[in-house]
Short mmCIF file of C-alpha atoms in Angstrom, two decimals:
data_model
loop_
_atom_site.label_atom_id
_atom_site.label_comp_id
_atom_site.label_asym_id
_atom_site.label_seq_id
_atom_site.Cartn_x
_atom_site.Cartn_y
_atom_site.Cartn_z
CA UNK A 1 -8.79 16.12 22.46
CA UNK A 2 -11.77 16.31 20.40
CA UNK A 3 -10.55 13.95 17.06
CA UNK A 4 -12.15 12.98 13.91
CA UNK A 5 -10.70 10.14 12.04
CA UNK A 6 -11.35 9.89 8.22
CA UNK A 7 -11.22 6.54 6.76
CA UNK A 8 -12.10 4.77 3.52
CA UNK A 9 -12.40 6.90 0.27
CA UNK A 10 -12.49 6.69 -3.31
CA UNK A 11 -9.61 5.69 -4.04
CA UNK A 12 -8.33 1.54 -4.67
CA UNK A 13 -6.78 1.80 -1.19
CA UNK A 14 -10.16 1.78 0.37
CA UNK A 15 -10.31 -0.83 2.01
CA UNK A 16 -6.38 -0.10 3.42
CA UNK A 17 -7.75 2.93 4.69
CA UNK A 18 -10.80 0.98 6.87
CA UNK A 19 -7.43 -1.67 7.98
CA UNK A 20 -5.66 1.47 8.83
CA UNK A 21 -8.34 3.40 10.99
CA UNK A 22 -9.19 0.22 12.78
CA UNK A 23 -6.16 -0.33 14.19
CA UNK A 24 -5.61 3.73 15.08
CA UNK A 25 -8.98 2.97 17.05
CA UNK A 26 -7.41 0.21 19.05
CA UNK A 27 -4.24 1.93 19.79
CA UNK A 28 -5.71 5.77 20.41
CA UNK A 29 -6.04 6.94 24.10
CA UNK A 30 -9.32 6.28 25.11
CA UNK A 31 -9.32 9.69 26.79
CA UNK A 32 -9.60 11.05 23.43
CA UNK A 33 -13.49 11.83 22.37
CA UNK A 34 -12.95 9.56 18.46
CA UNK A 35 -15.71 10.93 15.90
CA UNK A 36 -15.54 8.45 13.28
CA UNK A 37 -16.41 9.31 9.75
CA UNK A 38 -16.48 6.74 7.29
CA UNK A 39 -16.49 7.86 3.45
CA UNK A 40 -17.91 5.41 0.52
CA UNK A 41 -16.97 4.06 -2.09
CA UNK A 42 -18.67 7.21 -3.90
CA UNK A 43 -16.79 9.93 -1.42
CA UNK A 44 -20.08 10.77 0.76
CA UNK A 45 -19.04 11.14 4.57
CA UNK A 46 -20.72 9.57 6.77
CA UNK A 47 -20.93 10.14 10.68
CA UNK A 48 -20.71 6.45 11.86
CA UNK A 49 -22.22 4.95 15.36
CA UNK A 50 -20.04 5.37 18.55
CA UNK A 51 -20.38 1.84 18.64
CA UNK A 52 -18.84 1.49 16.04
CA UNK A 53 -15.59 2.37 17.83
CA UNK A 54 -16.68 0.47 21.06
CA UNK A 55 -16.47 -2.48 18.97
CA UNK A 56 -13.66 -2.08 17.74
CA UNK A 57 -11.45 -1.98 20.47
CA UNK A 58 -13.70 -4.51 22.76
CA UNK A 59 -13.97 -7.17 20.07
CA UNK A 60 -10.94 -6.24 17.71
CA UNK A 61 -13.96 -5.83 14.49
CA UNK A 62 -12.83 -4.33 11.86
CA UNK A 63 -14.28 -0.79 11.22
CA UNK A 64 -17.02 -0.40 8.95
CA UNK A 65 -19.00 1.96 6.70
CA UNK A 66 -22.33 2.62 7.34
CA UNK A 67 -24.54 4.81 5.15
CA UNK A 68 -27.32 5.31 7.17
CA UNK A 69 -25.94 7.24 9.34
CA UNK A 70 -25.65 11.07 9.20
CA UNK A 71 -23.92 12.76 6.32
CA UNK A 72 -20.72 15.24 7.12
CA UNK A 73 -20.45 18.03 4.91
CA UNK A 74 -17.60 20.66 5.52
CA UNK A 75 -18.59 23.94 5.98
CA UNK A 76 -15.47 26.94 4.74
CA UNK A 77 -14.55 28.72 7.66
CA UNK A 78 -16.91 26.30 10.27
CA UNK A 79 -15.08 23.08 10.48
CA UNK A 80 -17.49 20.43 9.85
CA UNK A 81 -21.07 20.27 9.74
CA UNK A 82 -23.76 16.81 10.39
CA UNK A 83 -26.81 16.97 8.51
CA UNK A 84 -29.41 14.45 9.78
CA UNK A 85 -33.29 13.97 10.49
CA UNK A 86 -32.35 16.37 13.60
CA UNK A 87 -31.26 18.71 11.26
CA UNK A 88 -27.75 20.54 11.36
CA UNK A 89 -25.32 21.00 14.16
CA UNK A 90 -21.50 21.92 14.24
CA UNK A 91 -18.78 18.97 15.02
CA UNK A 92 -16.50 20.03 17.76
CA UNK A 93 -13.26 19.03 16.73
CA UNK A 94 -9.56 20.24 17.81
CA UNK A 95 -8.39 18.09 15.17
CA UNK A 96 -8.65 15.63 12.36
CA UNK A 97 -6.68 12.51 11.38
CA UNK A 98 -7.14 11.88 7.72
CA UNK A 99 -6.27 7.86 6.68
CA UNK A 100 -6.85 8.31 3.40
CA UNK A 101 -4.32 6.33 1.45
CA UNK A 102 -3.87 7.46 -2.60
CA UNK A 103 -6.05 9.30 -4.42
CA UNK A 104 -8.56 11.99 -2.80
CA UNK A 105 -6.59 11.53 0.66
CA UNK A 106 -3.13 11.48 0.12
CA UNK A 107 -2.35 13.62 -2.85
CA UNK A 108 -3.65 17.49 -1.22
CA UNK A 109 -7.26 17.67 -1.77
CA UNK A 110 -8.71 16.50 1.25
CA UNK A 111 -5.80 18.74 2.68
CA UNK A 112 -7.73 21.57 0.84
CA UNK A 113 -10.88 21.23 2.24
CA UNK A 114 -9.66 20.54 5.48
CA UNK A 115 -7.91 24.18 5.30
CA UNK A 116 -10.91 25.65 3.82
CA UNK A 117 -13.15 24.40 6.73
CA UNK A 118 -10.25 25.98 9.16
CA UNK A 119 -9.32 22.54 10.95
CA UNK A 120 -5.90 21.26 12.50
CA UNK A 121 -4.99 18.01 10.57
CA UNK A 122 -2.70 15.11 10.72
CA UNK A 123 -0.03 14.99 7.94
CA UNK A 124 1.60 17.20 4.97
CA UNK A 125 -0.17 20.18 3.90
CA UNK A 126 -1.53 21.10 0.38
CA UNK A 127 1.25 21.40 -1.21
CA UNK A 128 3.47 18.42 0.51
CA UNK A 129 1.23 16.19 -0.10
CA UNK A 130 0.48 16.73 -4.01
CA UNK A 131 4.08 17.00 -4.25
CA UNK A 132 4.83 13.40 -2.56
CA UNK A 133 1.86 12.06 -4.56
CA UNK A 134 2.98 12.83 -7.76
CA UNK A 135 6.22 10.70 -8.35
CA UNK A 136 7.48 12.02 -11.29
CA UNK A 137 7.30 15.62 -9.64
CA UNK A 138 9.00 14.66 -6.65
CA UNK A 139 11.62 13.12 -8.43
CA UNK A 140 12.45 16.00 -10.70
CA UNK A 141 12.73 18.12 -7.51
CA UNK A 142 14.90 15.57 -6.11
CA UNK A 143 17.01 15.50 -8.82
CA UNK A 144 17.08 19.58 -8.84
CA UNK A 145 18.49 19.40 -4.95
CA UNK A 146 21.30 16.72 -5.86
CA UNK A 147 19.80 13.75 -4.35
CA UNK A 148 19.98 10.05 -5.96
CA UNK A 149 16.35 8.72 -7.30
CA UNK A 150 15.57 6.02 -8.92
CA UNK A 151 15.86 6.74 -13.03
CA UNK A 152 12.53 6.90 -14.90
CA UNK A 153 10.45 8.12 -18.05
CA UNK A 154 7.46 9.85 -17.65
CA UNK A 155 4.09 9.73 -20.30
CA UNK A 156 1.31 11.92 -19.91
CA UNK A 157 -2.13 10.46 -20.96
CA UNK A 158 -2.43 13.04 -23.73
CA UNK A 159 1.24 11.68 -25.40
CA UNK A 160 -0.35 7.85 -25.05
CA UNK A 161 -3.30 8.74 -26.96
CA UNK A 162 -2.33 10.79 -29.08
CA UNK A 163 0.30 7.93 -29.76
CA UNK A 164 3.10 10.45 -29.58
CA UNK A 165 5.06 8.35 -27.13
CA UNK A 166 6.55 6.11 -28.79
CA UNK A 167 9.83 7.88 -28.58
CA UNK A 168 9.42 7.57 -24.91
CA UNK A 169 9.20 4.44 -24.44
CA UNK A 170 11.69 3.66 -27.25
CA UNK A 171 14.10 5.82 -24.80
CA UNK A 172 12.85 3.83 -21.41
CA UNK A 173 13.44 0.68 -23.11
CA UNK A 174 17.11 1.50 -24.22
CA UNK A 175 18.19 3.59 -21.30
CA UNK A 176 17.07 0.60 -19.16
CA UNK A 177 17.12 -2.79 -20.84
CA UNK A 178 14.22 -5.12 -20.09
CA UNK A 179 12.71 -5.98 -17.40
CA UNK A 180 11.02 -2.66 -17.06
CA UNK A 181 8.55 -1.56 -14.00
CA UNK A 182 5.52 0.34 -14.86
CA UNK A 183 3.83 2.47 -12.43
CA UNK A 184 0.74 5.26 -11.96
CA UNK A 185 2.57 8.74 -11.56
CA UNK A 186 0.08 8.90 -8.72
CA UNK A 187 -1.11 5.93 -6.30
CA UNK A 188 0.06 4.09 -3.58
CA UNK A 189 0.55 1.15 -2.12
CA UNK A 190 2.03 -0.31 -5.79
CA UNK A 191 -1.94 -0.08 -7.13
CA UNK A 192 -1.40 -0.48 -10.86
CA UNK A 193 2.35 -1.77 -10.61
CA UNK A 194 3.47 -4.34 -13.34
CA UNK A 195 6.61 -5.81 -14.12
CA UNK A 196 7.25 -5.62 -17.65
CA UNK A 197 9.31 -8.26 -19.73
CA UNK A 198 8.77 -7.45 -23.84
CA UNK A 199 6.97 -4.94 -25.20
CA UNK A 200 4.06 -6.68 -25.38
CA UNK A 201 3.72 -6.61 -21.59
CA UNK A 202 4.94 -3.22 -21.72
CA UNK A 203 2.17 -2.33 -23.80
CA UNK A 204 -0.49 -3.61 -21.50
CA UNK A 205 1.21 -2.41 -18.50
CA UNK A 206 0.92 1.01 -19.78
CA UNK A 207 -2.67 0.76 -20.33
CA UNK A 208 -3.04 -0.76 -17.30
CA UNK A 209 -1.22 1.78 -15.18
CA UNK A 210 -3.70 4.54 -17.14
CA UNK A 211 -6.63 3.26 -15.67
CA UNK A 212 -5.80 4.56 -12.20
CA UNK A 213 -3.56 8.09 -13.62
CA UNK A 214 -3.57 10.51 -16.30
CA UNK A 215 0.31 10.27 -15.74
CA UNK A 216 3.02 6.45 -15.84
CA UNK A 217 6.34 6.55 -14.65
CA UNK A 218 8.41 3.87 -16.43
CA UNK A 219 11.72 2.46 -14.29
CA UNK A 220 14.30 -0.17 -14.39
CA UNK A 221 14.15 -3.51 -12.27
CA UNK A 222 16.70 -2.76 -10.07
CA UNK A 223 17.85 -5.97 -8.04
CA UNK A 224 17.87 -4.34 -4.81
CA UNK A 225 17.25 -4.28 -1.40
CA UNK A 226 13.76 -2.53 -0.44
CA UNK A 227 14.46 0.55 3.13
CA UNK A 228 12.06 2.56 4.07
CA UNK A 229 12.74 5.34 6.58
CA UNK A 230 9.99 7.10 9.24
CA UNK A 231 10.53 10.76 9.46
CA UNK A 232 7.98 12.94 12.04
CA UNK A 233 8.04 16.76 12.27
CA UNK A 234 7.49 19.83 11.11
CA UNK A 235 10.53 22.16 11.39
CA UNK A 236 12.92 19.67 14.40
CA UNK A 237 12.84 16.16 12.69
CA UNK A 238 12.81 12.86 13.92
CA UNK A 239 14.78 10.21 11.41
CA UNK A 240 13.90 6.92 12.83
CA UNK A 241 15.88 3.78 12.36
CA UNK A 242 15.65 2.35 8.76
CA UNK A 243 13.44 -0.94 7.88
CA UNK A 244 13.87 -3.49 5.30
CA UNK A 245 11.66 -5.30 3.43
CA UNK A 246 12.55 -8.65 1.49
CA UNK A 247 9.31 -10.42 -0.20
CA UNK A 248 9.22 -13.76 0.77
CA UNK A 249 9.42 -16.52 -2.41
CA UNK A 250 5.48 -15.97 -2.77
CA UNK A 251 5.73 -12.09 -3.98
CA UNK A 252 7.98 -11.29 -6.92
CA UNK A 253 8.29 -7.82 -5.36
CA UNK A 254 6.73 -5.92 -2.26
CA UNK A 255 3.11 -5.71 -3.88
CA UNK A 256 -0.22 -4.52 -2.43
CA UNK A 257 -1.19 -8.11 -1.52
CA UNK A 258 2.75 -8.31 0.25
CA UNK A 259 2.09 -5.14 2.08
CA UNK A 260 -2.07 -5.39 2.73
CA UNK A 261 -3.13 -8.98 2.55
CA UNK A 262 -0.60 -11.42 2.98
CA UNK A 263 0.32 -11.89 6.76
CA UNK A 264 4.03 -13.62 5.47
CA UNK A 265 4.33 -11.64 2.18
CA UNK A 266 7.22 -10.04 3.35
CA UNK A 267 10.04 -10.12 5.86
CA UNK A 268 10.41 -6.89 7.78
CA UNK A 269 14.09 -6.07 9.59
CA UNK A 270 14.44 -3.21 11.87
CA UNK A 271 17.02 -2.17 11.54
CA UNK A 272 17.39 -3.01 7.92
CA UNK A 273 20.41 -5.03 7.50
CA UNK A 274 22.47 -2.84 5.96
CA UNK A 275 26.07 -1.85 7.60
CA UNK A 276 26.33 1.31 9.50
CA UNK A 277 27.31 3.94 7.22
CA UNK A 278 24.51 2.70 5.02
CA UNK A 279 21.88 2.99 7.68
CA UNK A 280 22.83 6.49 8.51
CA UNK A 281 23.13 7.64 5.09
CA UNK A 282 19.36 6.31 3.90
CA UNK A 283 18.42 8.45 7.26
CA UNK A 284 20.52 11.72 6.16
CA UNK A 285 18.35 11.01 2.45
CA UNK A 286 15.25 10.75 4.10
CA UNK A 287 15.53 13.78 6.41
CA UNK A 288 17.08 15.95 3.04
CA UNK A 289 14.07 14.31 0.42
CA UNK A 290 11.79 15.28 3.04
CA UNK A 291 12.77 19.15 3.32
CA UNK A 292 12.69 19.31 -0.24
CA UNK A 293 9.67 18.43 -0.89
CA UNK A 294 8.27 20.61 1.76
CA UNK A 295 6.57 17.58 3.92
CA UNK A 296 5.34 18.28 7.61
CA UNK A 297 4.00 15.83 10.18
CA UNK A 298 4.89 12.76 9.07
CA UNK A 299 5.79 10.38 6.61
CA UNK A 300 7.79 7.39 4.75
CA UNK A 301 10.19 7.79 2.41
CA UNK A 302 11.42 4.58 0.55
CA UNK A 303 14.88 3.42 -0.74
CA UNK A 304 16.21 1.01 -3.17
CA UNK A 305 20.07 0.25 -2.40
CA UNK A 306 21.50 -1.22 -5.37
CA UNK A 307 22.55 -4.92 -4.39
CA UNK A 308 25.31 -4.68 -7.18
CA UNK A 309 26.80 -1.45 -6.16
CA UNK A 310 25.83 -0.63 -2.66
CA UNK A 311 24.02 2.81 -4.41
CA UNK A 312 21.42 4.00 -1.94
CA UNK A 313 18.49 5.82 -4.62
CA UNK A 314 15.08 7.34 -3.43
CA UNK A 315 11.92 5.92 -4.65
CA UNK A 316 8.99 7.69 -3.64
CA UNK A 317 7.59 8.96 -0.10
CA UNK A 318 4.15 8.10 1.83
CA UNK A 319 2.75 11.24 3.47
CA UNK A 320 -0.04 8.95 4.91
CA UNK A 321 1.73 5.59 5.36
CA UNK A 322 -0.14 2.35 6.25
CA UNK A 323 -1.01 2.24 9.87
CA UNK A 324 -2.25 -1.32 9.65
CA UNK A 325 -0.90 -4.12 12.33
CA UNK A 326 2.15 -5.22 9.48
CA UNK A 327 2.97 -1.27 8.20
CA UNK A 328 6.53 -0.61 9.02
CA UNK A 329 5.87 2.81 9.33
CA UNK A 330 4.63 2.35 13.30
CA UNK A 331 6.73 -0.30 13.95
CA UNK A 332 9.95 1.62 12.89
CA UNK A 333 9.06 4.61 15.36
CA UNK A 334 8.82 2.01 17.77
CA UNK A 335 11.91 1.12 17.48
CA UNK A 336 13.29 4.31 17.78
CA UNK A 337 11.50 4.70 21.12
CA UNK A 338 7.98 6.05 20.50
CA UNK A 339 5.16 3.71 21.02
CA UNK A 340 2.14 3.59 18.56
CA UNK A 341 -0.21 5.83 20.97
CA UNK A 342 2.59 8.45 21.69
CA UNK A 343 3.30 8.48 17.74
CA UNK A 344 -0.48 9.12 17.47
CA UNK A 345 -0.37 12.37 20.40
CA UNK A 346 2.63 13.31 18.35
CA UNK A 347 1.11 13.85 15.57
CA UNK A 348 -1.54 15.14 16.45
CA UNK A 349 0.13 18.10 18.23
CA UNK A 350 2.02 18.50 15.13
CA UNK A 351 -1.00 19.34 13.61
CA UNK A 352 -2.34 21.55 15.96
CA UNK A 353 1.18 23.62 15.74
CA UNK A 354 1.36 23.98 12.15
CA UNK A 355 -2.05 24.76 12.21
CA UNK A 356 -1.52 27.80 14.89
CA UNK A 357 1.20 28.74 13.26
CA UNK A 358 -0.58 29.34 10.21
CA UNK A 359 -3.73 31.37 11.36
CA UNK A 360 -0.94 33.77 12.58
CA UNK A 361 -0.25 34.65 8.67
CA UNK A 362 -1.40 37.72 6.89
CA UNK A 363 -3.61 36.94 4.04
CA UNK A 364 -4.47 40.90 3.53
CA UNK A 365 -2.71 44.19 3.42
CA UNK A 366 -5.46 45.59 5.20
#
């Protein structure tokens, strides 16, 4: 197949995106024709070298972004379009993998354009992926279908500044004794995460959590044990075997630098270690939180289970999960039997169905 991987991005995952892609490169079939297209720091796309690629997989580099390379611009209708000194000409593509962890990947806008331009694409559409992106929305449709989440208080950006949430925090705070967890409504990878002790801390974890959302969810520490569950599929689902993750004595809790930087941050179990009935229930969650909120080719959904009570409570789901040589995600697929470059076919064809399936719709009476 003709592919195009995005990588990079705006957002403060960047450079977990560029991790990401490189090791897709390594682990694609090379009978695949790979366009690269690497987008800055300032979200310009940029057509990047074949041997780029080459290098990659020969000499394990990590992927880079080069801006002096062709621009892509997406063209409604025409897929994408590379503008050079040659002057224009289409991209072939049957398909496009987007790696574009948090903001202006993950959370349905990329999604749009990609629908606009008429192009198959890796992952949950428009709507699944605002949806997953925004926590505080996904939990209150969670919460509307019966399922367990993780409690929570949600402030807007307006109510902070126009200091009208004081009540809100005044609730947080006795709903949930102290510590407290503080978290952008919408980011990944725990970018803007803080564990809050007094209300001091509280007050700069707020304003902290604001620089990277217009929306903060704030949660009780839960003493718990951290599962995460693959799911693949569009309509027929795939509910992979459960992983744990237990921060080793250098990570307070499962951070970006535990997840992204650390090689023995954390501890990953597959299966997690939880007894039987425990493991299939986080999997029966997973496959139910996933339906809900209307997700479609892949993605992680994550788990605290109460260490005090056994309770098994949905956190938040990934519909572009790290792909990077320590993301669970991959690794918990393989366990379940599908190797990293079948997971990539799969979900590729994934795409390519939903897509089909869509330009079969009606979008006039006529």
């Amino acid at each position: 197949m003709k592919i195009a991987l995005l990588f990079g991005g705006k957002s403060g995952e960047h450079e977990v995106s560029i991790n990401s892609a490189s090791n897709i490169v390594r682990q694609l079939d090379p009978r695949h024709k790979l366009s690269l297209i690497g987008i800055s720091h300032d979200g310009v796309w940029y057509l990047q070298p074949d041997s780029l690629a080459a290098s990659c997989r020969e000499d394990e580099a990590k992927l880079q972004i080069r801006t002096d390379c062709p621009q892509v611009l997406v063209a409604p209708g025409k897929g994408l379009r590379v503008y050079g000194n040659f002057g224009a000409a289409d991209l072939p593509l049957d398909v496009v993998i987007p790696v574009l962890h948090g903001s202006f990947g993950e959370d349905g806008t990329v999604q749009g354009l990609l629908e606009c331009a008429d192009l198959a694409y890796v992952g949950a559409d428009v709507a699944g992926s605002a949806i997953a992106m925004n926590k505080a929305l996904a939990k209150r449709l969670w919460q509307a279908a019966g399922l367990p989440v993780v409690p929570f208080e949600a402030i807007s950006h307006y109510q902070w500044s126009e200091q009208q949430a004081a009540p809100i925090v005044a609730e947080a705070i006795q709903r949930f004794g102290w510590p407290l967890f503080v978290k952008p409504a919408g980011t990944g990878s725990s970018v803007g995460t803080a564990k809050a002790l007094d209300a001091a801390s509280l007050q700069a974890a707020v304003e902290q959590a604001f620089k990277f959302d217009t929306a903060v969810l704030i949660e009780p520490f839960i003493a718990a044990i951290e599962v995460e569950c693959a799911v693949l599929g569009n309509g027929q689902l795939q509910v992979f075997p459960p992983g744990e993750v237990a921060p080793t004595a250098t990570h307070e809790f499962y951070d970006y630098d535990a997840k992204y930087i650390d090689p023995t941050g954390a501890e990953l179990f597959i299966p997690a270690r939880l007894p039987a009935e425990q493991l299939e229930r986080v999997r029966h969650l997973a496959a139910q939180a996933y339906a809900t909120a209307g997700l479609a080719g892949m993605a992680r959904i994550d788990f605290f289970v109460d260490r005090k009570n056994g309770a098994i409570l949905l956190n938040e789901a990934n519909t572009i999960p790290g792909f990077t040589e320590i993301s669970l995600y991959p690794r918990m697929c393989l366990a379940g039997g599908l190797n990293y470059p079948q997971l990539l076919d799969r979900l590729m064809e994934l795409a390519i169905e939903r897509h089909q399936t869509r330009r079969q719709l009606q979008f006039t009476n006529r």
